[in-house]
Tab-separated table of C-alpha atoms in Angstrom:
chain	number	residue	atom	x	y	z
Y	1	UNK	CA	21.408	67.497	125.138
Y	2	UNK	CA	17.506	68.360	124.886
Y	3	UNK	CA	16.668	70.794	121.796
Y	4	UNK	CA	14.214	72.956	122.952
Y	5	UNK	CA	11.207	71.488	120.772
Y	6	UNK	CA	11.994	68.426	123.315
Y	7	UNK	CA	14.203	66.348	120.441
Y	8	UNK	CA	17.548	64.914	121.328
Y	9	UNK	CA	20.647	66.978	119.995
Y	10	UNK	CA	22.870	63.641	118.072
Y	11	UNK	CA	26.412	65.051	118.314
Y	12	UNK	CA	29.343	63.514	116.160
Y	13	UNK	CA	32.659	62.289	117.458
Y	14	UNK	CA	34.697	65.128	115.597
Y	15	UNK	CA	32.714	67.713	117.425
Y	16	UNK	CA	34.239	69.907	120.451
Y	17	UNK	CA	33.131	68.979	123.433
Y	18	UNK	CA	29.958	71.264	124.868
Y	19	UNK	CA	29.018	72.489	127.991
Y	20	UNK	CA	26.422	74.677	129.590
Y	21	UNK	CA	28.415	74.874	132.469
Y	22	UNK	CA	28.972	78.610	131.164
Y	23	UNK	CA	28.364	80.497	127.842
Y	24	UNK	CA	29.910	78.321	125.016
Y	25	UNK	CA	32.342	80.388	123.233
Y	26	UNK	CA	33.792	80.379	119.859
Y	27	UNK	CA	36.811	82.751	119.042
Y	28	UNK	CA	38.131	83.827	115.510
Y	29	UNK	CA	41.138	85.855	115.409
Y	30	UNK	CA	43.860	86.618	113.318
Y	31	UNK	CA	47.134	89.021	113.522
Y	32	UNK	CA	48.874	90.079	110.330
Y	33	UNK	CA	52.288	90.794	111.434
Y	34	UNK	CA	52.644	87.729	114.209
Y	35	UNK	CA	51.560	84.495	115.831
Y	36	UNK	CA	49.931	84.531	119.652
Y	37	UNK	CA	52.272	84.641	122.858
Y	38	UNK	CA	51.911	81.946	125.137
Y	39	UNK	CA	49.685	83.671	127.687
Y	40	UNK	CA	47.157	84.543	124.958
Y	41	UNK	CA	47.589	80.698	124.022
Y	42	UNK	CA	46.438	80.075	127.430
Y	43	UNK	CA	43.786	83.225	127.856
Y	44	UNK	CA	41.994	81.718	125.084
Y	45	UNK	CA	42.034	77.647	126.079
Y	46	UNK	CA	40.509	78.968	129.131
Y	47	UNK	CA	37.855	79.742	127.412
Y	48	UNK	CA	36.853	77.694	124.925
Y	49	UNK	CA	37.380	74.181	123.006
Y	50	UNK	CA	36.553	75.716	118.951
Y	51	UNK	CA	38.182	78.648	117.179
Y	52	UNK	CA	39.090	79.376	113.467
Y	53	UNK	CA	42.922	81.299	112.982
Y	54	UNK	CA	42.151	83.789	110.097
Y	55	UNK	CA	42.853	84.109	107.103
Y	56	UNK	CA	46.716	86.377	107.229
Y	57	UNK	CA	47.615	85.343	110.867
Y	58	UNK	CA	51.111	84.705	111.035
Y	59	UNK	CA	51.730	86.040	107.755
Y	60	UNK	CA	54.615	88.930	109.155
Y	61	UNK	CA	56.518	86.378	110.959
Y	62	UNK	CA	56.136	82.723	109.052
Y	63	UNK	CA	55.740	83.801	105.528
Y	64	UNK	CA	52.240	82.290	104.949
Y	65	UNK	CA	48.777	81.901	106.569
Y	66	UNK	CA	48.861	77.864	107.069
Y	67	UNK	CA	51.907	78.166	108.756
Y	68	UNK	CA	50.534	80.997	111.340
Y	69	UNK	CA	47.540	78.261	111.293
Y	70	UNK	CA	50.212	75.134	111.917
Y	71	UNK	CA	51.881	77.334	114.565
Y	72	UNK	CA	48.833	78.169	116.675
Y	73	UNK	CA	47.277	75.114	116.156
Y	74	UNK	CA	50.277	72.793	117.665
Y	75	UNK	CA	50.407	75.641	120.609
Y	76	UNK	CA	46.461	75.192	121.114
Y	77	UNK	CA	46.834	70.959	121.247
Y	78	UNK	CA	49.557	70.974	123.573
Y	79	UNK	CA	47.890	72.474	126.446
Y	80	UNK	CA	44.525	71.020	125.620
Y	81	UNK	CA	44.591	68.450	122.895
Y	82	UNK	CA	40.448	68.524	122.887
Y	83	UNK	CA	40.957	71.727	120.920
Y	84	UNK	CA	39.056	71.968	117.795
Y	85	UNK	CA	41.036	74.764	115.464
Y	86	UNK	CA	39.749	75.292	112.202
Y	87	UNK	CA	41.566	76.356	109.198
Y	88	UNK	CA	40.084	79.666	107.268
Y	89	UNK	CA	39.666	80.042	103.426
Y	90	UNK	CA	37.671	82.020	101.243
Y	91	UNK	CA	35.279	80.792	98.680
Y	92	UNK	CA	35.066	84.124	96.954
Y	93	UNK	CA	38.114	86.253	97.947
Y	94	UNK	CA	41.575	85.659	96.246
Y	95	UNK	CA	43.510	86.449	99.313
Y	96	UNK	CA	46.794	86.123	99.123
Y	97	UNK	CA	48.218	85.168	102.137
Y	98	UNK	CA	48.823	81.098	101.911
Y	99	UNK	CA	52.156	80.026	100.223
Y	100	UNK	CA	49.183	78.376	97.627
Y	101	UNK	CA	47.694	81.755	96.941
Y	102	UNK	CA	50.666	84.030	96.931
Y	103	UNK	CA	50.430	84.690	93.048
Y	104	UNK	CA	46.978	86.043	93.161
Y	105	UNK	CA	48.355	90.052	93.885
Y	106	UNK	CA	48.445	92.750	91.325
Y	107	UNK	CA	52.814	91.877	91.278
Y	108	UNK	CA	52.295	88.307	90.293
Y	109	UNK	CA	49.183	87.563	88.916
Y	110	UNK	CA	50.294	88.236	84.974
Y	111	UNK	CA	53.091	85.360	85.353
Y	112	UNK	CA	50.671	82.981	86.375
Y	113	UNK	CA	47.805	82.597	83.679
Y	114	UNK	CA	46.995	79.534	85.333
Y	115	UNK	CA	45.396	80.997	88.339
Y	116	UNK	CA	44.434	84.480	86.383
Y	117	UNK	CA	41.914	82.404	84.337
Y	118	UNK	CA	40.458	81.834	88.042
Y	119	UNK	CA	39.216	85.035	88.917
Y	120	UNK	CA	36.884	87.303	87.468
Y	121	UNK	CA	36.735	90.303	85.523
Y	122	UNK	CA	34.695	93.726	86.001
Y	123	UNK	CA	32.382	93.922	83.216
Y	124	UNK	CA	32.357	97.425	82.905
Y	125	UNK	CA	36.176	97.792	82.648
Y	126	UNK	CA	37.521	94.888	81.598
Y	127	UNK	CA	40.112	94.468	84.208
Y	128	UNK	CA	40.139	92.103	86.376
Y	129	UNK	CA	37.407	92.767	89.397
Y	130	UNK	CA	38.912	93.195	93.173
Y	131	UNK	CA	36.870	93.777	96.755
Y	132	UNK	CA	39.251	94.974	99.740
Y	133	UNK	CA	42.324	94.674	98.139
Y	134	UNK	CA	41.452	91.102	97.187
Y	135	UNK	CA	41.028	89.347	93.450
Y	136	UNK	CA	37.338	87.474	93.115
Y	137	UNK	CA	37.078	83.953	92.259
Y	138	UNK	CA	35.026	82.616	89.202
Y	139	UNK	CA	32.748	80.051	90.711
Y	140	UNK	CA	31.739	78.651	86.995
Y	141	UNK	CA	35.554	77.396	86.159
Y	142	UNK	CA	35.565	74.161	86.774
Y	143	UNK	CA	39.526	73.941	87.263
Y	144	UNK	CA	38.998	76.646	89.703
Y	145	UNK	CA	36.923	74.883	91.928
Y	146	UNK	CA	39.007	71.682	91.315
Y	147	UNK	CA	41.978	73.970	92.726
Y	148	UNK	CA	40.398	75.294	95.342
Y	149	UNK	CA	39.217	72.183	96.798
Y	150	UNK	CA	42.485	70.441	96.701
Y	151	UNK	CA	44.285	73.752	98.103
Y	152	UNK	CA	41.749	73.920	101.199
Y	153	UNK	CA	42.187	69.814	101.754
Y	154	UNK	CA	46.079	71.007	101.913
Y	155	UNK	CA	45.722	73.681	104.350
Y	156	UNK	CA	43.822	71.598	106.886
Y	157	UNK	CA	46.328	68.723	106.803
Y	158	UNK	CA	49.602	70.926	106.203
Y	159	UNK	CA	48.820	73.175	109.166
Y	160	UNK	CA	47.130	70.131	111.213
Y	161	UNK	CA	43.660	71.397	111.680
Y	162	UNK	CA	40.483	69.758	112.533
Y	163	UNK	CA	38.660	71.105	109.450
Y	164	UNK	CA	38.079	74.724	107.829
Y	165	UNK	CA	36.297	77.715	108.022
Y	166	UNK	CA	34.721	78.887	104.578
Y	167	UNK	CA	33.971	82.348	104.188
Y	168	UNK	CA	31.606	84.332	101.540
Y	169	UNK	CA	28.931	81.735	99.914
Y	170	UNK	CA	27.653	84.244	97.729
Y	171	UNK	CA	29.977	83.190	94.855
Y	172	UNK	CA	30.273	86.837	93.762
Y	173	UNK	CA	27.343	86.427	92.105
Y	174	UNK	CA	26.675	90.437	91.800
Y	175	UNK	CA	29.166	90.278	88.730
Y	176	UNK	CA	26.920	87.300	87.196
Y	177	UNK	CA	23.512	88.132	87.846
Y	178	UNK	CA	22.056	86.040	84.923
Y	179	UNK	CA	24.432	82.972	86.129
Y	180	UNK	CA	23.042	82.766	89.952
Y	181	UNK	CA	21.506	79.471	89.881
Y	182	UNK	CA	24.078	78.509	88.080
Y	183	UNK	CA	26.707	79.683	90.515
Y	184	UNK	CA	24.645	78.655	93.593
Y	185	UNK	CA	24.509	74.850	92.417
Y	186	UNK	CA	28.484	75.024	91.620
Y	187	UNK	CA	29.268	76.686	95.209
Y	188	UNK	CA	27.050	73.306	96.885
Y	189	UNK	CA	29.366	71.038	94.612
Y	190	UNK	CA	32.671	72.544	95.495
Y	191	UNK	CA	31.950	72.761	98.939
Y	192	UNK	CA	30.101	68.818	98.795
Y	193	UNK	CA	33.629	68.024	97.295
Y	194	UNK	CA	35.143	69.382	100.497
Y	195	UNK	CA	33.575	67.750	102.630
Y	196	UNK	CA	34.185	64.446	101.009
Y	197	UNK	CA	38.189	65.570	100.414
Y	198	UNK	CA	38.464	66.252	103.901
Y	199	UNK	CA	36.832	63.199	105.622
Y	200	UNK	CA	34.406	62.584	107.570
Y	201	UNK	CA	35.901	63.582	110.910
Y	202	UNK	CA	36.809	67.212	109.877
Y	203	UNK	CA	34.353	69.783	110.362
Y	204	UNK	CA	33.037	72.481	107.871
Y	205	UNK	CA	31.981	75.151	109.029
Y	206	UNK	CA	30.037	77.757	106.153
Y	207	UNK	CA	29.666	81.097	107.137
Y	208	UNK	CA	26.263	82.383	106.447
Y	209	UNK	CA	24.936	79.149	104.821
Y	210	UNK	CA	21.450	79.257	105.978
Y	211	UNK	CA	20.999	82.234	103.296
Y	212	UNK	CA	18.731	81.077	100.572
Y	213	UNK	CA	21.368	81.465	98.143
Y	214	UNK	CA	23.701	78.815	100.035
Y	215	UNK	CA	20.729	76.062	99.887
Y	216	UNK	CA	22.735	73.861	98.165
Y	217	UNK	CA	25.929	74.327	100.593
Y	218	UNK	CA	24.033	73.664	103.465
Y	219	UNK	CA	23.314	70.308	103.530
Y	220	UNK	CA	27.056	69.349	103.247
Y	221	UNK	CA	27.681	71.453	106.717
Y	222	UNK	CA	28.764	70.605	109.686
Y	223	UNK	CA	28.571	74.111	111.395
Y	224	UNK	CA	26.984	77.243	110.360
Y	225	UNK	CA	27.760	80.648	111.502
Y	226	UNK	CA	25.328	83.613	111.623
Y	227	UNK	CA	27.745	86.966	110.803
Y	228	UNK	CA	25.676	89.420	112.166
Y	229	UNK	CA	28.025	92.108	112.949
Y	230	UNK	CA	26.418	95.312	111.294
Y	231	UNK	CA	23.253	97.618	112.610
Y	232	UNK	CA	20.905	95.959	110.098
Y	233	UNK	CA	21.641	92.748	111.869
Y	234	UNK	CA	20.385	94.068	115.375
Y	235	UNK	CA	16.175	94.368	113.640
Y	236	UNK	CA	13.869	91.734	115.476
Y	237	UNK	CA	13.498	90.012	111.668
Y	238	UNK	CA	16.761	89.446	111.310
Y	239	UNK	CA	17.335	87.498	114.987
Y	240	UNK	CA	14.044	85.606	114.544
Y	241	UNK	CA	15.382	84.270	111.316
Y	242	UNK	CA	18.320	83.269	113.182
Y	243	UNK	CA	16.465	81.602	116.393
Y	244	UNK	CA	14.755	79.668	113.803
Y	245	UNK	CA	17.714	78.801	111.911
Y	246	UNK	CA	19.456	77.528	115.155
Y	247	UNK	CA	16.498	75.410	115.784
Y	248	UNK	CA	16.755	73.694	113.102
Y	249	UNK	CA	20.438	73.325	112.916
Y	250	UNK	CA	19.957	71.456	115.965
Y	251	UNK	CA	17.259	69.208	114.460
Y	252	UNK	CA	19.673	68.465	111.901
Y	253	UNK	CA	22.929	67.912	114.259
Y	254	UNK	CA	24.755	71.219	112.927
Y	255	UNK	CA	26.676	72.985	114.935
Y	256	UNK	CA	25.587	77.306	115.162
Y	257	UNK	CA	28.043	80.169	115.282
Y	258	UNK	CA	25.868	83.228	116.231
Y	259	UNK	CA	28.716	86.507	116.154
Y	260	UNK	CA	27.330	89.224	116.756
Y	261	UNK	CA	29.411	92.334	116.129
Y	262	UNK	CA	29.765	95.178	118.816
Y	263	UNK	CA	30.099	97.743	115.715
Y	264	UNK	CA	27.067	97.472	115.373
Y	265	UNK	CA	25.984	99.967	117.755
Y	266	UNK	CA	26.316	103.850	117.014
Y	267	UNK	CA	27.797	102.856	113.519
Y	268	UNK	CA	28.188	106.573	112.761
Y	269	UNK	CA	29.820	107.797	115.375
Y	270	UNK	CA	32.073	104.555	115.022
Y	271	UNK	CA	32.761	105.333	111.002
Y	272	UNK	CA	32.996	109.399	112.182
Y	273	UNK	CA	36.410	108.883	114.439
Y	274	UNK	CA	40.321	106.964	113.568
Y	275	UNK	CA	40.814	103.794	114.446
Y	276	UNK	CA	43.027	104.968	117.253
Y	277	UNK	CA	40.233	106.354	119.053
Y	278	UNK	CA	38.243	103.724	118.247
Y	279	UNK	CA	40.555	101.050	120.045
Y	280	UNK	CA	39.783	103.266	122.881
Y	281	UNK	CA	36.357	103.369	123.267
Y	282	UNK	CA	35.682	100.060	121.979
Y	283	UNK	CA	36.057	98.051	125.431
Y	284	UNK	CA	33.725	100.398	126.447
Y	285	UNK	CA	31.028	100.174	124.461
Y	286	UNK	CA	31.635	96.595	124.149
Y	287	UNK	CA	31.093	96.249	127.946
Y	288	UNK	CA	27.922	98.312	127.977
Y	289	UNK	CA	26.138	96.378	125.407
Y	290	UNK	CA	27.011	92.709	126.203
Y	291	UNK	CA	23.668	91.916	128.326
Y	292	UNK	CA	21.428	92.907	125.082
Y	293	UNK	CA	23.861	90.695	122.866
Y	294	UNK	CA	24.398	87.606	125.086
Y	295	UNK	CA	20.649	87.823	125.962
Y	296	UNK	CA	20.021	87.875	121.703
Y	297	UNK	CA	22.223	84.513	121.919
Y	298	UNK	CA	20.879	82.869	124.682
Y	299	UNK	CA	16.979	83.503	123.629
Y	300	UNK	CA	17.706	81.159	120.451
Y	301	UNK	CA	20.758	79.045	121.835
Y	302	UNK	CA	20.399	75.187	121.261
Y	303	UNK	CA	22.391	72.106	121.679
Y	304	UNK	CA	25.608	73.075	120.020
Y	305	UNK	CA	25.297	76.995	119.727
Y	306	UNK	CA	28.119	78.842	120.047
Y	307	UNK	CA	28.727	82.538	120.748
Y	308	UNK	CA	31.462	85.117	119.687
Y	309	UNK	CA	30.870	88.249	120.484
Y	310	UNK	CA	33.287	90.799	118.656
Y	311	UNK	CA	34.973	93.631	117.033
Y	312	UNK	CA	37.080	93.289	113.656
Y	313	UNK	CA	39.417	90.255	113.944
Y	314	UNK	CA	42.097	91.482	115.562
């Protein structure tokens, strides 16, 4: 596999397998209330080796996240055992959909001071801080990120992944402005700790980690992703930064995620109409862009570069 400054691409054993026999694809999904029918099993090992399950899938049915995880996963392995599924946690977001995060909800949270003294408050109230329903981790406890660690290790081998899918390296570090090289160099050692936890033939994969303020996260990667799925993401800065960043993720045997997201376009007409109507014309618009987006892909694709192309997570 030729990178295209004329260097070799050195893959690893616990890598999917990759092709340019057609785009290579990498799906993320997730469904709240259920786990995937059989012929979605199969729709989606038709199409690629390397997905993550997010981070609630399974939840209505199973109880918990890793099992949804566990479920798919075993589904996924039996009709193509190359699979590569990757477990999903947050670095930053308390959500509360594992059976090992369950107490971190507004119901439960004051009976467990344990995991309380995790999470973060908001300065200018007092109470403890939330984003989208969800309670925000304190990088700088050190028990925290002993926890956390140990918990992610768990949800990999418990639901039998082949490694996990970090989300949100920015260690909420908009609540503790004066800490942020603090927090930056605790987010590299946590996830370092991981890796390390995991082994060395389980992939992490850090979403966003060639941001400056994941420097220290990087290095410990196995696969980055680029989340580009807003308008500000579409400018021709933004995708240079991310050709660039796939070239030398390639140099340095790292795998590239580049999502972008088809709500991108016409964000205000998307934001101005229900969600009903916007499961309508969605396909739609999807369709009409997907030459611009694969072409923003395939300009900086390297050895390893994978492409999800997306709405949401549904």
């Amino acid at each position: 596999l030729v990178i295209s400054d004329g260097s070799i691409f050195k893959s690893k054993d616990f890598f999917p397998k990759f092709s340019w026999d057609t785009t290579p694809l990498y799906f993320m999904f997730g469904d709240k209330e259920r786990v995937l029918y059989p012929e979605e099993v199969k729709f989606i090992a038709d199409r690629t080796d390397f997905l993550c399950i997010e981070k609630s899938h399974g939840y209505g049915t199973l109880g918990a996240a890793e099992l949804g995880a566990k479920h798919d996963a075993t589904a996924f392995k039996k009709i193509k055992s190359e699979m590569k599924v990757l477990f999903y946690f947050n670095a930053a977001l308390a959500w509360p959909f594992t059976s090992y995060s369950k107490d971190f909800t507004n119901e439960r949270i004051e009976t467990s001071p344990k995991f309380k003294s995790f999470l973060i408050k908001n300065p200018k109230t007092g109470e403890l801080a939330q984003k989208h329903t969800a309670f925000l981790f304190n990088m700088l406890n050190p028990d925290f990120r002993e926890w956390w660690v140990e918990t992610v290790a768990k949800g990999v081998k418990e639901s039998g992944c082949d490694g996990a899918f970090i989300d949100q390296m920015h260690g909420n570090v908009n609540l503790m402005k004066d800490k942020k090289s603090d927090i930056e160099i605790a987010m590299g050692e946590m996830m370092a700790n991981l890796k390390k936890e995991l082994g060395d033939d389980k992939i992490l994969l850090a979403n966003n980690a060639s941001d400056n303020n994941a420097k220290y996260v990087y290095p410990v990667s196995d696969a980055i992703m680029f989340e580009n799925y807003s308008a500000v993401h579409y400018n021709k800065e933004n995708l240079l930064s991310d050709w660039d960043n796939m070239l030398r993720n390639a140099k340095e045997g790292k795998i590239s995620v580049f999502r972008l997201g088809v709500e991108g376009h016409d964000r205000g007409f998307l934001r101005s109409i229900s969600n009903e109507e916007k499961n309508k014309v969605m396909p739609k618009i999807s369709q009409e862009k997907l030459e611009y987006a694969l072409a923003c892909f395939l300009i900086g694709a390297q050895p390893y570069s994978y492409f999800m192309y997306s709405w949401g997570w549904g």
